[in-house]
mmCIF file of C-alpha atoms and ligand atoms in Angstrom:
data_model
loop_
_atom_site.group_PDB
_atom_site.id
_atom_site.type_symbol
_atom_site.label_atom_id
_atom_site.label_comp_id
_atom_site.label_asym_id
_atom_site.label_seq_id
_atom_site.Cartn_x
_atom_site.Cartn_y
_atom_site.Cartn_z
ATOM 1 C CA MET A 1 239.379 27.848 -30.031
ATOM 2 C CA THR A 2 236.063 28.919 -32.299
ATOM 3 C CA ASP A 3 234.961 30.990 -29.018
ATOM 4 C CA VAL A 4 238.157 33.189 -28.560
ATOM 5 C CA ASN A 5 236.533 35.880 -31.044
ATOM 6 C CA THR A 6 237.306 40.002 -28.645
ATOM 7 C CA LEU A 7 240.648 40.390 -29.448
ATOM 8 C CA LEU A 8 241.286 42.676 -25.701
ATOM 9 C CA LEU A 9 244.351 45.635 -25.777
ATOM 10 C CA TYR A 10 245.408 47.845 -23.411
ATOM 11 C CA CYS A 11 245.479 51.564 -23.969
ATOM 12 C CA ARG A 12 246.253 54.937 -22.200
ATOM 13 C CA SER A 13 243.054 56.392 -20.999
ATOM 14 C CA GLY A 14 242.346 58.974 -23.330
ATOM 15 C CA PHE A 15 243.819 56.985 -26.907
ATOM 16 C CA GLU A 16 240.767 55.104 -27.503
ATOM 17 C CA LYS A 17 239.729 55.673 -31.169
ATOM 18 C CA GLU A 18 244.377 54.955 -32.024
ATOM 19 C CA CYS A 19 244.233 51.976 -30.602
ATOM 20 C CA ALA A 20 241.229 51.099 -32.090
ATOM 21 C CA ALA A 21 242.075 52.843 -35.490
ATOM 22 C CA GLU A 22 245.202 51.015 -35.078
ATOM 23 C CA ILE A 23 243.772 47.250 -34.643
ATOM 24 C CA THR A 24 241.166 47.432 -36.903
ATOM 25 C CA THR A 25 243.448 48.679 -40.045
ATOM 26 C CA ARG A 26 246.339 45.680 -38.924
ATOM 27 C CA CYS A 27 243.858 42.988 -38.532
ATOM 28 C CA ALA A 28 242.061 43.568 -42.281
ATOM 29 C CA GLU A 29 246.027 43.299 -43.741
ATOM 30 C CA VAL A 30 246.407 39.833 -43.129
ATOM 31 C CA GLY A 31 242.939 39.656 -43.913
ATOM 32 C CA ILE A 32 241.405 39.911 -40.429
ATOM 33 C CA TYR A 33 238.032 41.350 -40.081
ATOM 34 C CA GLY A 34 235.880 42.847 -37.904
ATOM 35 C CA TYR A 35 235.448 46.066 -35.359
ATOM 36 C CA PRO A 36 236.231 47.790 -32.886
ATOM 37 C CA GLN A 37 234.349 48.624 -29.108
ATOM 38 C CA PHE A 38 235.445 51.139 -26.465
ATOM 39 C CA GLU A 39 233.984 54.372 -24.309
ATOM 40 C CA SER A 40 236.598 57.223 -24.244
ATOM 41 C CA ALA A 41 238.331 57.574 -20.981
ATOM 42 C CA GLN A 42 237.891 53.984 -20.310
ATOM 43 C CA GLY A 43 242.099 52.661 -21.243
ATOM 44 C CA TYR A 44 241.008 50.035 -23.381
ATOM 45 C CA VAL A 45 239.452 49.172 -27.271
ATOM 46 C CA LEU A 46 237.148 46.438 -27.625
ATOM 47 C CA TYR A 47 238.078 44.485 -31.406
ATOM 48 C CA HIS A 48 235.558 42.175 -32.009
ATOM 49 C CA CYS A 49 236.443 39.416 -35.129
ATOM 50 C CA HIS A 50 234.100 37.791 -37.587
ATOM 51 C CA GLU A 51 235.288 35.341 -38.007
ATOM 52 C CA PRO A 52 235.606 32.586 -34.977
ATOM 53 C CA GLY A 53 238.839 32.136 -33.120
ATOM 54 C CA GLY A 54 240.061 35.251 -35.227
ATOM 55 C CA ALA A 55 241.519 37.517 -31.575
ATOM 56 C CA LEU A 56 243.229 34.150 -31.759
ATOM 57 C CA SER A 57 244.740 34.090 -35.018
ATOM 58 C CA ALA A 58 244.733 37.432 -35.007
ATOM 59 C CA MET A 59 247.395 36.862 -32.501
ATOM 60 C CA ARG A 60 249.594 34.261 -34.938
ATOM 61 C CA LYS A 61 249.591 37.200 -37.470
ATOM 62 C CA LEU A 62 250.901 40.671 -36.067
ATOM 63 C CA SER A 63 253.309 40.767 -34.466
ATOM 64 C CA PHE A 64 252.466 42.568 -30.686
ATOM 65 C CA ARG A 65 255.612 45.123 -31.413
ATOM 66 C CA ALA A 66 254.238 46.366 -35.076
ATOM 67 C CA LEU A 67 251.345 47.995 -31.454
ATOM 68 C CA VAL A 68 252.084 51.473 -31.498
ATOM 69 C CA PHE A 69 249.217 52.667 -28.901
ATOM 70 C CA ALA A 70 248.279 49.324 -27.507
ATOM 71 C CA ARG A 71 250.083 47.965 -24.095
ATOM 72 C CA GLN A 72 249.101 44.585 -23.924
ATOM 73 C CA TRP A 73 246.624 42.656 -26.274
ATOM 74 C CA VAL A 74 244.000 39.643 -24.748
ATOM 75 C CA ALA A 75 242.595 37.436 -26.630
ATOM 76 C CA CYS A 76 239.139 36.522 -24.906
ATOM 77 C CA MET A 77 236.212 34.387 -24.551
ATOM 78 C CA PRO A 78 232.927 36.029 -24.334
ATOM 79 C CA ARG A 79 232.254 38.202 -21.316
ATOM 80 C CA LEU A 80 231.383 37.011 -18.249
ATOM 81 C CA ASP A 81 228.547 38.774 -16.184
ATOM 82 C CA ASP A 82 226.673 38.911 -13.444
ATOM 83 C CA LEU A 83 229.559 36.826 -10.720
ATOM 84 C CA SER A 84 228.173 35.863 -8.644
ATOM 85 C CA ALA A 85 230.723 36.810 -5.292
ATOM 86 C CA SER A 86 230.318 33.387 -3.877
ATOM 87 C CA ASP A 87 231.729 31.601 -6.911
ATOM 88 C CA ARG A 88 233.530 33.459 -9.444
ATOM 89 C CA ILE A 89 235.809 30.825 -9.970
ATOM 90 C CA GLY A 90 233.640 28.210 -10.782
ATOM 91 C CA PRO A 91 232.930 30.161 -14.531
ATOM 92 C CA ILE A 92 235.855 31.346 -15.509
ATOM 93 C CA ARG A 93 237.106 27.614 -15.181
ATOM 94 C CA GLU A 94 234.876 25.909 -17.655
ATOM 95 C CA LEU A 95 236.541 29.137 -19.757
ATOM 96 C CA VAL A 96 240.275 28.419 -19.452
ATOM 97 C CA ALA A 97 239.479 24.713 -19.897
ATOM 98 C CA GLU A 98 238.755 26.010 -23.545
ATOM 99 C CA LEU A 99 242.023 28.386 -23.820
ATOM 100 C CA PRO A 100 245.613 27.127 -24.969
ATOM 101 C CA GLU A 101 247.434 25.783 -22.072
ATOM 102 C CA THR A 102 248.737 28.444 -19.916
ATOM 103 C CA GLY A 103 251.839 28.520 -16.922
ATOM 104 C CA GLU A 104 251.016 32.123 -15.173
ATOM 105 C CA LEU A 105 247.969 33.679 -14.152
ATOM 106 C CA VAL A 106 247.571 38.244 -14.126
ATOM 107 C CA VAL A 107 244.542 39.758 -13.041
ATOM 108 C CA GLU A 108 244.001 43.328 -14.379
ATOM 109 C CA VAL A 109 242.155 46.135 -14.170
ATOM 110 C CA ALA A 110 242.319 49.159 -16.625
ATOM 111 C CA ASP A 111 244.772 51.605 -16.284
ATOM 112 C CA THR A 112 242.175 54.651 -15.472
ATOM 113 C CA THR A 113 241.151 55.999 -11.940
ATOM 114 C CA ASP A 114 238.027 53.445 -11.495
ATOM 115 C CA GLY A 115 240.022 50.462 -12.233
ATOM 116 C CA ARG A 116 243.342 51.314 -10.488
ATOM 117 C CA GLU A 117 240.361 51.142 -7.102
ATOM 118 C CA LEU A 118 239.962 46.972 -7.725
ATOM 119 C CA GLN A 119 243.437 46.358 -7.562
ATOM 120 C CA GLY A 120 243.548 44.983 -4.405
ATOM 121 C CA PHE A 121 240.678 42.792 -5.254
ATOM 122 C CA ALA A 122 242.115 41.392 -8.261
ATOM 123 C CA ARG A 123 245.711 40.762 -7.061
ATOM 124 C CA LYS A 124 243.949 38.939 -3.795
ATOM 125 C CA PHE A 125 241.573 37.143 -6.641
ATOM 126 C CA GLY A 126 244.254 36.429 -8.512
ATOM 127 C CA SER A 127 246.129 34.449 -5.972
ATOM 128 C CA ALA A 128 243.134 31.532 -5.143
ATOM 129 C CA LEU A 129 242.503 32.268 -9.160
ATOM 130 C CA ALA A 130 246.357 30.694 -9.895
ATOM 131 C CA GLN A 131 244.909 28.252 -6.680
ATOM 132 C CA GLY A 132 241.928 26.285 -7.600
ATOM 133 C CA LEU A 133 242.702 26.317 -11.521
ATOM 134 C CA ARG A 134 246.074 24.621 -10.656
ATOM 135 C CA ARG A 135 245.203 22.179 -7.737
ATOM 136 C CA ASP A 136 242.330 21.103 -11.666
ATOM 137 C CA GLY A 137 245.656 21.091 -13.672
ATOM 138 C CA LEU A 138 244.014 23.506 -15.575
ATOM 139 C CA MET A 139 247.114 25.845 -15.507
ATOM 140 C CA LEU A 140 250.455 24.118 -14.959
ATOM 141 C CA PRO A 141 252.668 23.724 -12.284
ATOM 142 C CA ARG A 142 255.008 27.125 -10.939
ATOM 143 C CA LYS A 143 257.845 26.928 -12.881
ATOM 144 C CA GLN A 144 256.607 25.557 -16.205
ATOM 145 C CA ARG A 145 256.790 27.217 -18.839
ATOM 146 C CA ALA A 146 253.979 27.914 -21.215
ATOM 147 C CA GLU A 147 252.852 29.385 -24.881
ATOM 148 C CA TRP A 148 250.805 31.365 -23.734
ATOM 149 C CA ARG A 149 249.586 33.512 -20.449
ATOM 150 C CA LEU A 150 246.768 33.560 -18.827
ATOM 151 C CA HIS A 151 244.603 37.024 -18.841
ATOM 152 C CA VAL A 152 242.145 37.775 -16.020
ATOM 153 C CA PHE A 153 240.672 41.827 -16.727
ATOM 154 C CA VAL A 154 239.328 42.581 -14.410
ATOM 155 C CA LEU A 155 235.467 45.887 -15.041
ATOM 156 C CA THR A 156 233.614 44.731 -11.973
ATOM 157 C CA GLY A 157 233.659 42.804 -8.748
ATOM 158 C CA ARG A 158 231.084 40.757 -11.244
ATOM 159 C CA THR A 159 231.695 40.990 -14.778
ATOM 160 C CA LEU A 160 235.011 40.417 -16.785
ATOM 161 C CA TRP A 161 237.700 39.170 -18.800
ATOM 162 C CA VAL A 162 239.870 36.239 -19.453
ATOM 163 C CA GLY A 163 242.226 35.052 -21.925
ATOM 164 C CA VAL A 164 244.829 34.756 -23.444
ATOM 165 C CA ALA A 165 248.492 35.885 -24.842
ATOM 166 C CA PRO A 166 251.766 34.483 -26.339
ATOM 167 C CA VAL A 167 254.677 35.069 -23.886
ATOM 168 C CA GLY A 168 256.637 35.619 -26.728
ATOM 169 C CA ASN A 169 254.461 37.473 -28.701
ATOM 170 C CA SER A 170 252.379 40.329 -26.494
ATOM 171 C CA SER A 171 254.076 42.459 -23.649
ATOM 172 C CA PRO A 172 255.876 41.407 -20.891
ATOM 173 C CA TRP A 173 254.737 43.423 -18.331
ATOM 174 C CA PRO A 174 251.602 43.675 -16.135
ATOM 175 C CA MET A 175 248.984 45.755 -17.237
ATOM 176 C CA GLY A 176 251.681 46.216 -20.047
ATOM 177 C CA VAL A 177 253.007 48.912 -18.200
ATOM 178 C CA LEU A 178 256.791 48.689 -17.239
ATOM 179 C CA ARG A 179 256.908 51.484 -14.031
ATOM 180 C CA LEU A 180 260.303 52.665 -13.733
ATOM 181 C CA LYS A 181 261.870 55.108 -10.583
ATOM 182 C CA PHE A 182 262.212 58.508 -10.959
ATOM 183 C CA PRO A 183 265.889 59.171 -11.549
ATOM 184 C CA LYS A 184 267.278 61.225 -8.136
ATOM 185 C CA HIS A 185 269.332 63.715 -9.613
ATOM 186 C CA ALA A 186 268.506 64.061 -13.076
ATOM 187 C CA PRO A 187 266.522 66.978 -14.560
ATOM 188 C CA SER A 188 263.725 66.254 -15.375
ATOM 189 C CA ARG A 189 260.713 63.663 -15.734
ATOM 190 C CA SER A 190 261.095 63.806 -19.172
ATOM 191 C CA THR A 191 264.163 61.378 -18.431
ATOM 192 C CA LEU A 192 261.999 58.222 -18.122
ATOM 193 C CA LYS A 193 261.094 58.707 -21.733
ATOM 194 C CA LEU A 194 264.131 58.079 -22.297
ATOM 195 C CA GLU A 195 264.508 55.129 -20.377
ATOM 196 C CA GLU A 196 261.907 52.887 -20.730
ATOM 197 C CA ALA A 197 262.327 54.128 -24.779
ATOM 198 C CA TRP A 198 265.405 52.124 -24.148
ATOM 199 C CA HIS A 199 264.527 49.422 -22.376
ATOM 200 C CA TYR A 200 261.498 48.724 -24.507
ATOM 201 C CA PHE A 201 262.815 48.614 -28.086
ATOM 202 C CA ILE A 202 267.193 47.295 -27.656
ATOM 203 C CA PRO A 203 266.569 44.013 -26.485
ATOM 204 C CA ALA A 204 269.203 42.351 -23.752
ATOM 205 C CA ARG A 205 271.779 41.909 -26.010
ATOM 206 C CA ARG A 206 272.618 44.491 -28.076
ATOM 207 C CA LYS A 207 272.129 46.846 -25.030
ATOM 208 C CA GLU A 208 276.368 46.606 -23.793
ATOM 209 C CA GLU A 209 276.826 47.180 -28.157
ATOM 210 C CA LEU A 210 274.393 49.607 -28.177
ATOM 211 C CA LEU A 211 274.759 51.742 -25.294
ATOM 212 C CA ARG A 212 278.668 51.314 -24.230
ATOM 213 C CA GLY A 213 280.298 54.603 -22.698
ATOM 214 C CA SER A 214 282.365 56.433 -24.240
ATOM 215 C CA MET A 215 279.552 56.583 -27.136
ATOM 216 C CA THR A 216 278.591 59.620 -28.711
ATOM 217 C CA ALA A 217 275.796 61.820 -28.627
ATOM 218 C CA VAL A 218 273.286 65.007 -30.015
ATOM 219 C CA ASP A 219 270.424 65.436 -28.099
ATOM 220 C CA LEU A 220 267.898 67.661 -29.490
ATOM 221 C CA GLY A 221 265.956 70.176 -27.938
ATOM 222 C CA ALA A 222 267.833 68.897 -25.270
ATOM 223 C CA ALA A 223 266.564 71.516 -22.461
ATOM 224 C CA PRO A 224 267.052 70.771 -18.891
ATOM 225 C CA GLY A 225 269.032 67.831 -19.848
ATOM 226 C CA GLY A 226 266.517 64.569 -18.051
ATOM 227 C CA TRP A 227 267.677 62.332 -21.521
ATOM 228 C CA THR A 228 270.910 64.111 -22.011
ATOM 229 C CA TRP A 229 270.761 62.768 -18.539
ATOM 230 C CA GLN A 230 270.593 59.428 -19.763
ATOM 231 C CA LEU A 231 272.886 59.534 -21.830
ATOM 232 C CA VAL A 232 276.304 60.811 -19.432
ATOM 233 C CA ASN A 233 274.382 57.908 -16.559
ATOM 234 C CA ARG A 234 275.439 55.439 -19.282
ATOM 235 C CA HIS A 235 279.054 57.830 -19.751
ATOM 236 C CA MET A 236 278.573 58.928 -23.404
ATOM 237 C CA PHE A 237 279.662 62.391 -24.327
ATOM 238 C CA VAL A 238 276.264 64.058 -25.518
ATOM 239 C CA THR A 239 276.549 67.954 -27.492
ATOM 240 C CA ALA A 240 273.153 69.509 -25.655
ATOM 241 C CA VAL A 241 271.276 71.545 -28.661
ATOM 242 C CA ASP A 242 268.700 74.247 -26.963
ATOM 243 C CA ASN A 243 268.577 77.655 -26.890
ATOM 244 C CA GLY A 244 266.982 77.467 -23.711
ATOM 245 C CA PRO A 245 268.757 76.615 -20.250
ATOM 246 C CA MET A 246 270.616 73.609 -19.173
ATOM 247 C CA ASN A 247 270.887 71.840 -15.974
ATOM 248 C CA GLU A 248 274.441 73.132 -14.058
ATOM 249 C CA ALA A 249 274.631 69.849 -11.632
ATOM 250 C CA LEU A 250 274.652 67.948 -15.263
ATOM 251 C CA MET A 251 277.352 71.098 -17.168
ATOM 252 C CA ASP A 252 278.944 70.189 -14.451
ATOM 253 C CA SER A 253 279.487 66.111 -15.150
ATOM 254 C CA GLY A 254 282.646 67.759 -18.396
ATOM 255 C CA GLN A 255 280.841 65.325 -20.068
ATOM 256 C CA VAL A 256 278.062 67.940 -22.771
ATOM 257 C CA GLU A 257 278.565 70.302 -24.358
ATOM 258 C CA HIS A 258 275.260 72.780 -24.883
ATOM 259 C CA ARG A 259 275.809 74.694 -28.298
ATOM 260 C CA ARG A 260 272.488 77.277 -28.106
ATOM 261 C CA GLU A 261 271.097 75.961 -31.563
ATOM 262 C CA ASP A 262 268.784 75.557 -33.730
ATOM 263 C CA ALA A 263 268.067 71.757 -34.089
ATOM 264 C CA PHE A 264 267.310 72.222 -37.383
ATOM 265 C CA THR A 265 270.001 73.548 -38.608
ATOM 266 C CA PHE A 266 271.951 72.359 -35.939
ATOM 267 C CA VAL A 267 274.702 70.433 -38.005
ATOM 268 C CA PRO A 268 276.878 67.108 -36.209
ATOM 269 C CA SER A 269 280.845 67.793 -37.228
ATOM 270 C CA LYS A 270 281.400 64.154 -37.018
ATOM 271 C CA PRO A 271 278.643 60.994 -37.233
ATOM 272 C CA VAL A 272 277.471 60.417 -33.848
ATOM 273 C CA ASP A 273 276.611 57.229 -32.222
ATOM 274 C CA TRP A 274 272.991 58.517 -30.592
ATOM 275 C CA MET A 275 270.774 61.328 -31.791
ATOM 276 C CA VAL A 276 268.178 61.511 -29.641
ATOM 277 C CA CYS A 277 265.539 64.676 -30.147
ATOM 278 C CA ASP A 278 262.481 65.745 -27.434
ATOM 279 C CA VAL A 279 261.814 68.695 -29.238
ATOM 280 C CA VAL A 280 258.226 70.071 -29.574
ATOM 281 C CA ASP A 281 257.046 70.698 -33.388
ATOM 282 C CA LYS A 282 255.177 69.656 -35.693
ATOM 283 C CA PRO A 283 255.924 66.004 -35.831
ATOM 284 C CA ALA A 284 255.995 65.920 -40.183
ATOM 285 C CA ARG A 285 258.850 68.336 -39.452
ATOM 286 C CA VAL A 286 260.445 66.828 -36.778
ATOM 287 C CA THR A 287 259.774 63.091 -40.061
ATOM 288 C CA GLU A 288 261.992 65.261 -42.247
ATOM 289 C CA LEU A 289 264.649 66.047 -39.679
ATOM 290 C CA MET A 290 265.046 62.706 -38.572
ATOM 291 C CA LEU A 291 265.113 61.742 -42.118
ATOM 292 C CA GLN A 292 268.408 64.045 -43.264
ATOM 293 C CA TRP A 293 270.505 62.867 -40.235
ATOM 294 C CA ALA A 294 269.559 58.917 -41.581
ATOM 295 C CA LEU A 295 270.394 60.441 -45.395
ATOM 296 C CA ASN A 296 273.511 62.153 -44.315
ATOM 297 C CA GLY A 297 274.418 60.020 -42.337
ATOM 298 C CA TRP A 298 275.422 61.498 -39.195
ATOM 299 C CA CYS A 299 273.909 59.024 -36.849
ATOM 300 C CA ARG A 300 273.635 54.993 -36.857
ATOM 301 C CA ASN A 301 270.634 55.091 -33.660
ATOM 302 C CA ALA A 302 267.672 58.348 -33.136
ATOM 303 C CA MET A 303 265.579 57.797 -31.563
ATOM 304 C CA PHE A 304 263.056 60.760 -30.873
ATOM 305 C CA ASN A 305 259.203 61.938 -29.742
ATOM 306 C CA LEU A 306 256.714 62.573 -32.841
ATOM 307 C CA LYS A 307 254.250 64.587 -30.703
ATOM 308 C CA LEU A 308 250.776 64.776 -31.466
ATOM 309 C CA PRO A 309 248.955 67.485 -29.809
ATOM 310 C CA MET A 310 246.055 67.282 -32.930
ATOM 311 C CA LYS A 311 243.301 65.193 -33.613
ATOM 312 C CA GLN A 312 243.681 62.885 -35.720
ATOM 313 C CA ARG A 313 247.219 61.093 -34.021
ATOM 314 C CA PHE A 314 246.335 57.966 -36.140
ATOM 315 C CA ASP A 315 246.359 58.606 -38.685
ATOM 316 C CA GLU A 316 249.380 61.477 -38.612
ATOM 317 C CA VAL A 317 251.323 58.827 -37.162
ATOM 318 C CA GLU A 318 250.859 56.638 -40.652
ATOM 319 C CA ARG A 319 251.305 59.241 -42.910
ATOM 320 C CA CYS A 320 254.963 59.685 -40.743
ATOM 321 C CA LEU A 321 256.040 56.830 -40.359
ATOM 322 C CA GLU A 322 255.125 54.782 -43.708
ATOM 323 C CA ARG A 323 256.416 58.314 -44.586
ATOM 324 C CA LEU A 324 260.428 56.904 -43.287
ATOM 325 C CA ARG A 325 259.733 53.753 -44.427
ATOM 326 C CA GLU A 326 259.725 54.945 -47.635
ATOM 327 C CA ALA A 327 262.250 57.330 -48.539
ATOM 328 C CA LEU A 328 264.687 55.245 -46.268
ATOM 329 C CA ALA A 329 264.307 52.664 -48.900
ATOM 330 C CA GLU A 330 264.552 54.686 -51.978
ATOM 331 C CA ALA A 331 267.686 55.940 -51.001
ATOM 332 C CA GLY A 332 268.425 51.806 -50.661
ATOM 333 C CA ILE A 333 269.328 52.936 -46.666
ATOM 334 C CA LYS A 334 269.272 49.958 -44.717
ATOM 335 C CA TYR A 335 267.045 50.174 -41.056
ATOM 336 C CA ARG A 336 264.892 49.742 -38.723
ATOM 337 C CA LEU A 337 262.073 51.284 -37.476
ATOM 338 C CA GLN A 338 259.540 50.944 -34.033
ATOM 339 C CA ALA A 339 257.342 53.086 -32.671
ATOM 340 C CA ARG A 340 255.219 53.580 -30.096
ATOM 341 C CA HIS A 341 253.375 54.947 -27.593
ATOM 342 C CA LEU A 342 255.131 54.486 -24.175
ATOM 343 C CA TYR A 343 253.914 54.485 -20.625
ATOM 344 C CA HIS A 344 255.422 57.936 -19.416
ATOM 345 C CA ASP A 345 254.807 59.376 -23.115
ATOM 346 C CA ARG A 346 251.855 61.915 -23.274
ATOM 347 C CA GLU A 347 250.038 62.944 -26.111
ATOM 348 C CA GLU A 348 253.322 61.997 -28.160
ATOM 349 C CA ILE A 349 255.183 58.728 -28.943
ATOM 350 C CA THR A 350 258.241 57.605 -28.875
ATOM 351 C CA CYS A 351 259.967 55.289 -31.948
ATOM 352 C CA TRP A 352 263.780 54.122 -32.182
ATOM 353 C CA LEU A 353 264.775 54.524 -35.816
ATOM 354 C CA SER A 354 268.219 52.020 -35.865
ATOM 355 C CA LEU A 355 270.256 52.588 -38.960
ATOM 356 C CA THR A 356 272.786 49.296 -38.073
ATOM 357 C CA PRO A 357 270.201 46.884 -37.636
ATOM 358 C CA GLU A 358 271.184 43.717 -37.372
ATOM 359 C CA HIS A 359 271.397 40.672 -40.041
HETATM 360 C C1 SAM B 401 259.654 69.036 -23.596
HETATM 361 S S1 SAM B 401 261.396 69.889 -24.159
HETATM 362 C C2 SAM B 401 262.900 68.604 -23.869
HETATM 363 C C3 SAM B 401 263.369 67.938 -22.736
HETATM 364 C C4 SAM B 401 264.338 67.330 -22.397
HETATM 365 N N1 SAM B 401 264.460 65.987 -23.154
HETATM 366 C C5 SAM B 401 264.904 66.871 -21.424
HETATM 367 O O1 SAM B 401 263.966 65.260 -21.023
HETATM 368 O O2 SAM B 401 264.877 68.219 -20.555
HETATM 369 C C6 SAM B 401 261.510 70.465 -25.476
HETATM 370 C C7 SAM B 401 262.851 71.427 -26.038
HETATM 371 O O3 SAM B 401 262.869 71.916 -27.516
HETATM 372 C C8 SAM B 401 263.908 72.831 -26.787
HETATM 373 N N2 SAM B 401 263.475 72.862 -28.762
HETATM 374 C C9 SAM B 401 261.578 73.723 -29.518
HETATM 375 N N3 SAM B 401 262.451 74.362 -30.674
HETATM 376 C C10 SAM B 401 263.994 73.909 -30.811
HETATM 377 C C11 SAM B 401 264.625 74.063 -31.281
HETATM 378 N N4 SAM B 401 264.271 74.837 -32.958
HETATM 379 N N5 SAM B 401 265.515 73.860 -31.518
HETATM 380 C C12 SAM B 401 266.136 73.636 -30.588
HETATM 381 N N6 SAM B 401 265.446 73.340 -29.588
HETATM 382 C C13 SAM B 401 263.902 73.280 -29.609
HETATM 383 C C14 SAM B 401 262.521 73.327 -26.338
HETATM 384 O O4 SAM B 401 264.100 75.003 -25.917
HETATM 385 C C15 SAM B 401 262.595 72.776 -25.023
HETATM 386 O O5 SAM B 401 263.840 72.898 -24.781
#
């Protein structure tokens, strides 16, 4: 498996620079060196490791969830070019024979206009390929579990990447994207950010405990109410802080108190289960606000956005997360902090700060 030297990482188109800086930094921290390669707006990044088999070592040493900007990662064999339309499967078969054993196949494309045009081809090709590989004993029979998942990333009908991802240390969703249906009655599309955040961050075994009805919540920068809608939908009682107007139907639920105040000076009368924050302001300022809530014990969990309209987005995220980690550690507070550039996030990332982490 010494040829598995390239990490392929999918990201939102336009965030290749951040994804590349992040994987380079995280790999160097665990002693894996290489160089990134990407073009802007292509929706993916390559990281070529110097060490033979370096892409597999990276996956053993790093946690996928520690990456903010990568939607998915795949440890790849060298790229297949100039495939003939009459036999694409043959060359893929040769590469698959060199890879760890897999039990499922996903054929994916970049999340770009060009990529999406190949989706129909990818789907058809995927079922033919899976059948062929199983017939040749190169993939386990259906439903038999394996530690690895096989990925084929289609760039054109003649060019593709073949690789694997660890089932337990990668995104479970095709293209690393969790698609959600917009809830008909929600007041804004932003609602999907909080819904996705809960799906992504909160493990199924903790959903009951962390998202119970009758919990209390504060929504900072709440208007018109997409995030409040999610909280109310889970039967929570919400204080919505915003100078702007809240959706009327949401207010009619009787579960929302609207406070026309500044999120940066608002103080809750009692600690709450959840504080969520979608205020549009400088990330450093929002970070200090989150710290204030954590250090004062005003909430048990915080879900917040850091808006990233600036050029050096990766550096800014690193600075903010480091500031939180250092200040919380210094105060002796137990916490868990995770961050992710969610599918429904645009120029922003979402963070979950849990002040009641599992032991
Ligand atoms: C992106 S919108 C929030 C959308 C909301 N999460 C939703 O799902 O409908 C940002 C909101 O932050 C509010 N905001 C900005 N600065 C604020 C501040 N200092 N205090 C309170 N609200 C603020 C704005 O009025 C705006 O309604």
